[in-house]
């Protein structure tokens, strides 16, 4: 008690003191002293050349911000409609903006659809451009009907516009002009990686792009049309088409410093554009923790141009291994080459080596949406000599954050051609969506813009990813969605027991029965009376995927997905829901399954055996965020959903793939009553499905098909199960809150 | 003087002060009255102290000020005086800005110089501006000169701000103003000069950027379009609304308002007004379309009134009655109405095609506003109706926060502009998205986990066991022998906390397969166990007491596996709980068999080495010293620390077992009695007050192996030996 009193009093006095300081201190002494100091400084002279800014006391005229009069006058002779038309005719070419060079009406009709011109015979298309086109064609934006399209992509390879390159496509100008849908490039998107050539490397593409948007690598801020063009990263031709490697960071080491502080290894151009910075690197190189190596050995006649330092530099260069440096350095220097961008940028990003940009005027990749200050250090070529002290001044916590962000950005937007292309398309779509576009938070935090579809909701709190960042919690109730496939004939059917058990849960807000049975809906009175509303919905086409439809009647953040023959007690449901509240971005379920790599058959295997780990939980009884319904329906391609519908199988595997691809984490298995041997599924229709030998083979096939679409295996294993705190402990059962779970 | 008095008062009365105000006795009330009178007296005294001498002292300075404004040197501009170039649209920081002037600066802060005031006139003596220095520009310059950006040393400056007021182009003579700029001593093609302009352009076309030719000067402009805004070079600023200073609108709680959409601007184009009226016809009461009042009695400020069909409304108060407020472009894109609307916590519906929103370089306007193309005005109602309620509320809060932080005064506008430029020059020290965009309430309640990347670290590096010991050598050796059986153990570190006794000879220690290191500490402190020793080379640390011998190898290995799945959490064995004691009105520590867990004891727990750093260097307040002084509660402190920074609960693994009173180790000799529990409860209350919140999270689950207690052959289980000891 004494302590409390003391705290209270000292708190109060402290507060008064703060008040005093604020009241007396802020407006009074601080500026006053500084003013005096300045006055004194003036008396002493010498320190400054001009007079200080005076604090004037007399009243001034306001600057009169009301532009009403101006506006009235203006309105009298300008019509907004005319003004818009004028803009559209004036701001063309280099001054293109979405407002002036893009026809939004094309997107309004059918949504954001992308058309790819059919490939013409005899046209050579580079591997990289093939990948780009394949990524678009495989995406949910693709349409083969130009009349449906909002955006057009050429099948002519525009990636390499370096005249000296073997991939250079000749006569592009006439080829483009002859396209019937070209329309001066309106609503066209042109991809480009290289433009210009030695010696000046201009950013000219060698043909008139008209009003087309450019998705271009190494683009400079001067030529970049903000809000219209998209800056993309330079990627090598071996860049994987989809999926892609994960980042190299396996663990957050503490302290976060690596063997080297800052490294670079690359060519040095002795003369010409972009040579200055690399020529000066040796000033900063210290051969210890700052290792910046250049070589003059490139091109046929390098010896002709070589300078005094070349031999020494070349020797030093050969002493170090690029890969070794990349993986053992805290920072990686990314100086401009002939062009502004370089492969090194993506390499550093993947290697969790924080890029230190030295490429003045480079519009960084996807700069419209990515906040690069959180994933890179933006240096200034003019301040090269300061770079070592700058990177040394960066606090450890900041390094830790930068490094993790490189990994997030790499995996979210850069690890495959598909991701680069989809990011480009999503950025353009965001412009079309306007007010419903993604916020900066969605783009710059896990899981990133490609997995957060803004059409679902413009409210961040409706997604499972931002609760902590917003300081809020998910809605503390769930909606049960029961998938019914058999007609209601008897009152002892499992679905009715399930309904009653689930309805009794204190966290249950409502129950939706999804009627996917060929028989007509049973009469209302056939359903048991429950304390929560029961809504019966007839499934769309009665297909499997309809169970993951984002029904508008789902009003809670959490969905409890159930098969009709699932056997669950109220306690089990209650416990699982409390667990889900701690892990709202994951699937929390009961029966679990696992995947493994079958090295004999060189493919993924599926097992339902009892194992020491698992990577999936069945969605016949699982809780997850309702956003995953939306993602399942709108993110996944119809090829996968159709497969699920045709087989009437694998929907749970697909959902697990999806959620793990988003979270990069395993699902969570919670404990369940143990009286059921294989699964908790009963003996009805569903059981026969499980007993079918084809069923198992199908699931195996599904897994491999899904893995190939995702470009890798997103599933992650877990070795633990979550049980109630006192589960099976040697303590009176009366003490246990979830005692039903351990009762047989 | 005042301070001393208060200090004495607090010391004197605190020893006998009451605990809770509602239970105040008469005697206590007297104390309180005395205390408050003393505080009040102090306040008054300090106030007097501040103002009296201050005003006397500074009186010569005031005159100096007055003189400097009225009698600022007159500068005559010759007709032939050079005119700067129009301004280069391709200017960027790396081309038109001299970064060498800013230099390397350990504080990462740019220095801003303000030119002394001069009165520019043309050859016949006509001033270049009809208004001269405006109140707003004076406020802005004063704010800069009072900030830590300011320098009066022109040679040290990175940025130069002319004292020529160009806020409103209407009052300027363009050519002469440009000549005046070029005459500034450090003009140098406008390099590193910053101009503030809120009302650009003039009739008939109203350019969206200041028409005054200005060479390479940066422009902080209040109505840029995407065609005139040089991204990453110019700064888009708001148009200041003088009502911000005139009207005090208290913040209104977010929530539904009387009107759904409100339009308050008076000069709306006829075409748009027709559209708005059509919307009103369709949706009735949800919309309120205000216009200026035609028949106001004399003397009423028309700027503060709006009318609809003869009914008069107070402006801007009426804005608080609506969820959404229309901000349509006028002759210019930037509108002062935006500021009024934000102040009212009304969500702005901005319809100004190609407008660069204020401070859009750093502010995420999607969270505070709705931007609709002018063309889509007829669809406005449908668009706004589709926005979820919770988001509208968040936007209302966000709108108000933007006003408070960045719009409310010329000072806020000016300093935000400088901060944005500062962020460009020192990008590695730039303010984060969260710092710019999260209102204080979100900053306070949200967490940003420093280990945010979803990673499951590989098993192979293993973990380092850190055993804190004093002198129980026998028990210590048993613990070492037991732990050495755990497959993933990488290294064992014994923290020898006894300064009076040396650790046993090397030959006496148990022989184990992994490296064993002993570090001797300088002081017998509990916090030594959480020191980030260089010897810890793994991410995972197992903190373990020297008497924990009841954990099986399977249990420890399993704990490590669980930690790998949750590397940002504490993963431990015995769980504990904090409870709110309603009777006492404070927190209570609970070690009984409960269904809930909010802490795990660090007598046996895995955690990330990062938390060692946090504990040692970033523990808030005096907690660390307090723990060392009391020789208790280091584990509670660690639980607070981790929960506070990650927002996550710890994970208890494996079933409860009879630990040999793991919490007693710290207070050897004392049995687990009430004193102990009371002390632990006190720790919780103390820490909660230091943290200013209760960060601990309560959960009802623990982690067991997948097949724990399942009817399955034990020999096929990965972790069969769980819960056996």
mmCIF file of N, CA, C and O in Angstrom, chain A residues 630-673:
data_model
loop_
_atom_site.group_PDB
_atom_site.id
_atom_site.type_symbol
_atom_site.label_atom_id
_atom_site.label_comp_id
_atom_site.label_asym_id
_atom_site.label_seq_id
_atom_site.Cartn_x
_atom_site.Cartn_y
_atom_site.Cartn_z
ATOM 1 N N UNK A 630 -11.858 -15.738 -50.261
ATOM 2 C CA UNK A 630 -11.752 -14.807 -51.374
ATOM 3 C C UNK A 630 -10.536 -15.140 -52.230
ATOM 4 O O UNK A 630 -10.609 -15.179 -53.455
ATOM 5 N N UNK A 631 -9.440 -15.414 -51.543
ATOM 6 C CA UNK A 631 -8.198 -15.700 -52.257
ATOM 7 C C UNK A 631 -8.338 -16.991 -53.072
ATOM 8 O O UNK A 631 -7.896 -17.063 -54.212
ATOM 9 N N UNK A 632 -8.960 -17.992 -52.475
ATOM 10 C CA UNK A 632 -9.161 -19.262 -53.166
ATOM 11 C C UNK A 632 -9.959 -19.029 -54.446
ATOM 12 O O UNK A 632 -9.613 -19.499 -55.516
ATOM 13 N N UNK A 633 -11.022 -18.269 -54.331
ATOM 14 C CA UNK A 633 -11.920 -18.080 -55.458
ATOM 15 C C UNK A 633 -11.338 -17.153 -56.516
ATOM 16 O O UNK A 633 -11.513 -17.385 -57.704
ATOM 17 N N UNK A 634 -10.644 -16.090 -56.083
ATOM 18 C CA UNK A 634 -10.230 -15.079 -57.053
ATOM 19 C C UNK A 634 -8.753 -15.078 -57.398
ATOM 20 O O UNK A 634 -8.356 -14.437 -58.355
ATOM 21 N N UNK A 635 -7.949 -15.746 -56.601
ATOM 22 C CA UNK A 635 -6.516 -15.720 -56.872
ATOM 23 C C UNK A 635 -6.091 -16.953 -57.662
ATOM 24 O O UNK A 635 -5.295 -16.867 -58.585
ATOM 25 N N UNK A 636 -6.637 -18.085 -57.287
ATOM 26 C CA UNK A 636 -6.209 -19.329 -57.937
ATOM 27 C C UNK A 636 -6.740 -19.380 -59.367
ATOM 28 O O UNK A 636 -7.814 -18.865 -59.661
ATOM 29 N N UNK A 637 -5.973 -20.014 -60.254
ATOM 30 C CA UNK A 637 -6.423 -20.090 -61.652
ATOM 31 C C UNK A 637 -7.550 -21.102 -61.791
ATOM 32 O O UNK A 637 -7.656 -22.048 -60.989
ATOM 33 N N UNK A 638 -8.367 -20.935 -62.793
ATOM 34 C CA UNK A 638 -9.505 -21.846 -62.928
ATOM 35 C C UNK A 638 -9.035 -23.264 -63.227
ATOM 36 O O UNK A 638 -9.733 -24.218 -62.899
ATOM 37 N N UNK A 639 -7.822 -23.412 -63.791
ATOM 38 C CA UNK A 639 -7.364 -24.775 -64.075
ATOM 39 C C UNK A 639 -7.304 -25.611 -62.800
ATOM 40 O O UNK A 639 -7.727 -26.765 -62.791
ATOM 41 N N UNK A 640 -6.807 -25.030 -61.730
ATOM 42 C CA UNK A 640 -6.712 -25.791 -60.476
ATOM 43 C C UNK A 640 -8.090 -25.997 -59.860
ATOM 44 O O UNK A 640 -8.414 -27.074 -59.376
ATOM 45 N N UNK A 641 -8.902 -24.955 -59.888
ATOM 46 C CA UNK A 641 -10.230 -25.086 -59.286
ATOM 47 C C UNK A 641 -11.079 -26.101 -60.054
ATOM 48 O O UNK A 641 -11.812 -26.887 -59.456
ATOM 49 N N UNK A 642 -10.925 -26.083 -61.370
ATOM 50 C CA UNK A 642 -11.673 -27.059 -62.172
ATOM 51 C C UNK A 642 -11.245 -28.485 -61.854
ATOM 52 O O UNK A 642 -12.066 -29.387 -61.785
ATOM 53 N N UNK A 643 -9.972 -28.670 -61.668
ATOM 54 C CA UNK A 643 -9.468 -29.994 -61.323
ATOM 55 C C UNK A 643 -10.124 -30.479 -60.029
ATOM 56 O O UNK A 643 -10.592 -31.613 -59.946
ATOM 57 N N UNK A 644 -10.170 -29.595 -59.053
ATOM 58 C CA UNK A 644 -10.794 -29.937 -57.783
ATOM 59 C C UNK A 644 -12.269 -30.283 -57.994
ATOM 60 O O UNK A 644 -12.779 -31.272 -57.473
ATOM 61 N N UNK A 645 -12.953 -29.503 -58.785
ATOM 62 C CA UNK A 645 -14.384 -29.723 -59.002
ATOM 63 C C UNK A 645 -14.646 -31.026 -59.740
ATOM 64 O O UNK A 645 -15.573 -31.765 -59.412
ATOM 65 N N UNK A 646 -13.796 -31.302 -60.721
ATOM 66 C CA UNK A 646 -14.021 -32.522 -61.486
ATOM 67 C C UNK A 646 -13.762 -33.769 -60.651
ATOM 68 O O UNK A 646 -14.492 -34.741 -60.729
ATOM 69 N N UNK A 647 -12.729 -33.711 -59.843
ATOM 70 C CA UNK A 647 -12.402 -34.869 -59.013
ATOM 71 C C UNK A 647 -13.277 -34.926 -57.771
ATOM 72 O O UNK A 647 -13.373 -35.956 -57.131
ATOM 73 N N UNK A 648 -13.902 -33.805 -57.431
ATOM 74 C CA UNK A 648 -14.584 -33.658 -56.144
ATOM 75 C C UNK A 648 -13.645 -34.110 -55.033
ATOM 76 O O UNK A 648 -13.990 -34.885 -54.149
ATOM 77 N N UNK A 649 -12.447 -33.631 -55.115
ATOM 78 C CA UNK A 649 -11.393 -34.056 -54.201
ATOM 79 C C UNK A 649 -10.328 -32.964 -54.190
ATOM 80 O O UNK A 649 -10.327 -32.077 -55.039
ATOM 81 N N UNK A 650 -9.436 -33.033 -53.216
ATOM 82 C CA UNK A 650 -8.235 -32.177 -53.147
ATOM 83 C C UNK A 650 -8.497 -30.725 -52.784
ATOM 84 O O UNK A 650 -7.570 -29.922 -52.765
ATOM 85 N N UNK A 651 -9.738 -30.356 -52.528
ATOM 86 C CA UNK A 651 -9.989 -28.940 -52.218
ATOM 87 C C UNK A 651 -9.225 -28.528 -50.957
ATOM 88 O O UNK A 651 -8.725 -27.406 -50.859
ATOM 89 N N UNK A 652 -9.103 -29.470 -50.027
ATOM 90 C CA UNK A 652 -8.386 -29.145 -48.792
ATOM 91 C C UNK A 652 -6.893 -29.009 -49.035
ATOM 92 O O UNK A 652 -6.235 -28.148 -48.469
ATOM 93 N N UNK A 653 -6.368 -29.837 -49.930
ATOM 94 C CA UNK A 653 -4.939 -29.734 -50.248
ATOM 95 C C UNK A 653 -4.654 -28.383 -50.892
ATOM 96 O O UNK A 653 -3.704 -27.691 -50.532
ATOM 97 N N UNK A 654 -5.542 -28.007 -51.790
ATOM 98 C CA UNK A 654 -5.337 -26.744 -52.487
ATOM 99 C C UNK A 654 -5.395 -25.575 -51.503
ATOM 100 O O UNK A 654 -4.597 -24.638 -51.578
ATOM 101 N N UNK A 655 -6.331 -25.649 -50.582
ATOM 102 C CA UNK A 655 -6.435 -24.575 -49.593
ATOM 103 C C UNK A 655 -5.166 -24.512 -48.739
ATOM 104 O O UNK A 655 -4.647 -23.435 -48.451
ATOM 105 N N UNK A 656 -4.653 -25.673 -48.357
ATOM 106 C CA UNK A 656 -3.412 -25.689 -47.568
ATOM 107 C C UNK A 656 -2.232 -25.137 -48.357
ATOM 108 O O UNK A 656 -1.402 -24.417 -47.825
ATOM 109 N N UNK A 657 -2.177 -25.478 -49.645
ATOM 110 C CA UNK A 657 -1.122 -24.930 -50.499
ATOM 111 C C UNK A 657 -1.211 -23.411 -50.506
ATOM 112 O O UNK A 657 -0.220 -22.708 -50.337
ATOM 113 N N UNK A 658 -2.418 -22.942 -50.711
ATOM 114 C CA UNK A 658 -2.620 -21.506 -50.839
ATOM 115 C C UNK A 658 -2.193 -20.768 -49.570
ATOM 116 O O UNK A 658 -1.414 -19.810 -49.605
ATOM 117 N N UNK A 659 -2.692 -21.257 -48.432
ATOM 118 C CA UNK A 659 -2.411 -20.543 -47.184
ATOM 119 C C UNK A 659 -0.921 -20.612 -46.840
ATOM 120 O O UNK A 659 -0.325 -19.624 -46.414
ATOM 121 N N UNK A 660 -0.313 -21.769 -47.081
ATOM 122 C CA UNK A 660 1.123 -21.854 -46.783
ATOM 123 C C UNK A 660 1.948 -21.008 -47.752
ATOM 124 O O UNK A 660 2.986 -20.475 -47.381
ATOM 125 N N UNK A 661 1.472 -20.887 -48.999
ATOM 126 C CA UNK A 661 2.188 -20.029 -49.951
ATOM 127 C C UNK A 661 2.139 -18.583 -49.469
ATOM 128 O O UNK A 661 3.095 -17.837 -49.630
ATOM 129 N N UNK A 662 1.030 -18.215 -48.859
ATOM 130 C CA UNK A 662 0.892 -16.850 -48.359
ATOM 131 C C UNK A 662 1.715 -16.652 -47.096
ATOM 132 O O UNK A 662 2.502 -15.709 -46.989
ATOM 133 N N UNK A 663 1.561 -17.553 -46.140
ATOM 134 C CA UNK A 663 2.173 -17.341 -44.826
ATOM 135 C C UNK A 663 3.603 -17.841 -44.751
ATOM 136 O O UNK A 663 4.348 -17.407 -43.884
ATOM 137 N N UNK A 664 3.990 -18.762 -45.614
ATOM 138 C CA UNK A 664 5.284 -19.436 -45.562
ATOM 139 C C UNK A 664 5.438 -20.253 -44.275
ATOM 140 O O UNK A 664 6.541 -20.508 -43.821
ATOM 141 N N UNK A 665 4.322 -20.600 -43.678
ATOM 142 C CA UNK A 665 4.340 -21.300 -42.394
ATOM 143 C C UNK A 665 3.403 -22.497 -42.454
ATOM 144 O O UNK A 665 2.509 -22.544 -43.297
ATOM 145 N N UNK A 666 3.607 -23.468 -41.570
ATOM 146 C CA UNK A 666 2.714 -24.624 -41.561
ATOM 147 C C UNK A 666 1.356 -24.278 -40.944
ATOM 148 O O UNK A 666 1.224 -23.259 -40.287
ATOM 149 N N UNK A 667 0.366 -25.130 -41.163
ATOM 150 C CA UNK A 667 -0.896 -24.942 -40.449
ATOM 151 C C UNK A 667 -0.713 -25.369 -39.000
ATOM 152 O O UNK A 667 0.370 -25.801 -38.616
ATOM 153 N N UNK A 668 -1.772 -25.259 -38.226
ATOM 154 C CA UNK A 668 -1.672 -25.662 -36.824
ATOM 155 C C UNK A 668 -2.699 -26.727 -36.512
ATOM 156 O O UNK A 668 -3.884 -26.568 -36.806
ATOM 157 N N UNK A 669 -2.175 -27.809 -35.971
ATOM 158 C CA UNK A 669 -3.070 -28.902 -35.574
ATOM 159 C C UNK A 669 -3.370 -28.756 -34.095
ATOM 160 O O UNK A 669 -2.462 -28.538 -33.292
ATOM 161 N N UNK A 670 -4.638 -28.869 -33.766
ATOM 162 C CA UNK A 670 -4.989 -28.871 -32.357
ATOM 163 C C UNK A 670 -5.491 -30.255 -31.984
ATOM 164 O O UNK A 670 -5.812 -31.068 -32.850
ATOM 165 N N UNK A 671 -5.555 -30.484 -30.715
ATOM 166 C CA UNK A 671 -5.901 -31.824 -30.244
ATOM 167 C C UNK A 671 -7.378 -32.116 -30.495
ATOM 168 O O UNK A 671 -8.197 -31.218 -30.629
ATOM 169 N N UNK A 672 -7.678 -33.380 -30.600
ATOM 170 C CA UNK A 672 -9.062 -33.788 -30.787
ATOM 171 C C UNK A 672 -9.267 -35.070 -29.990
ATOM 172 O O UNK A 672 -8.303 -35.719 -29.590
ATOM 173 N N UNK A 673 -10.513 -35.425 -29.790
ATOM 174 C CA UNK A 673 -10.779 -36.673 -29.084
ATOM 175 C C UNK A 673 -10.196 -37.834 -29.854
ATOM 176 O O UNK A 673 -10.134 -37.809 -31.075
#
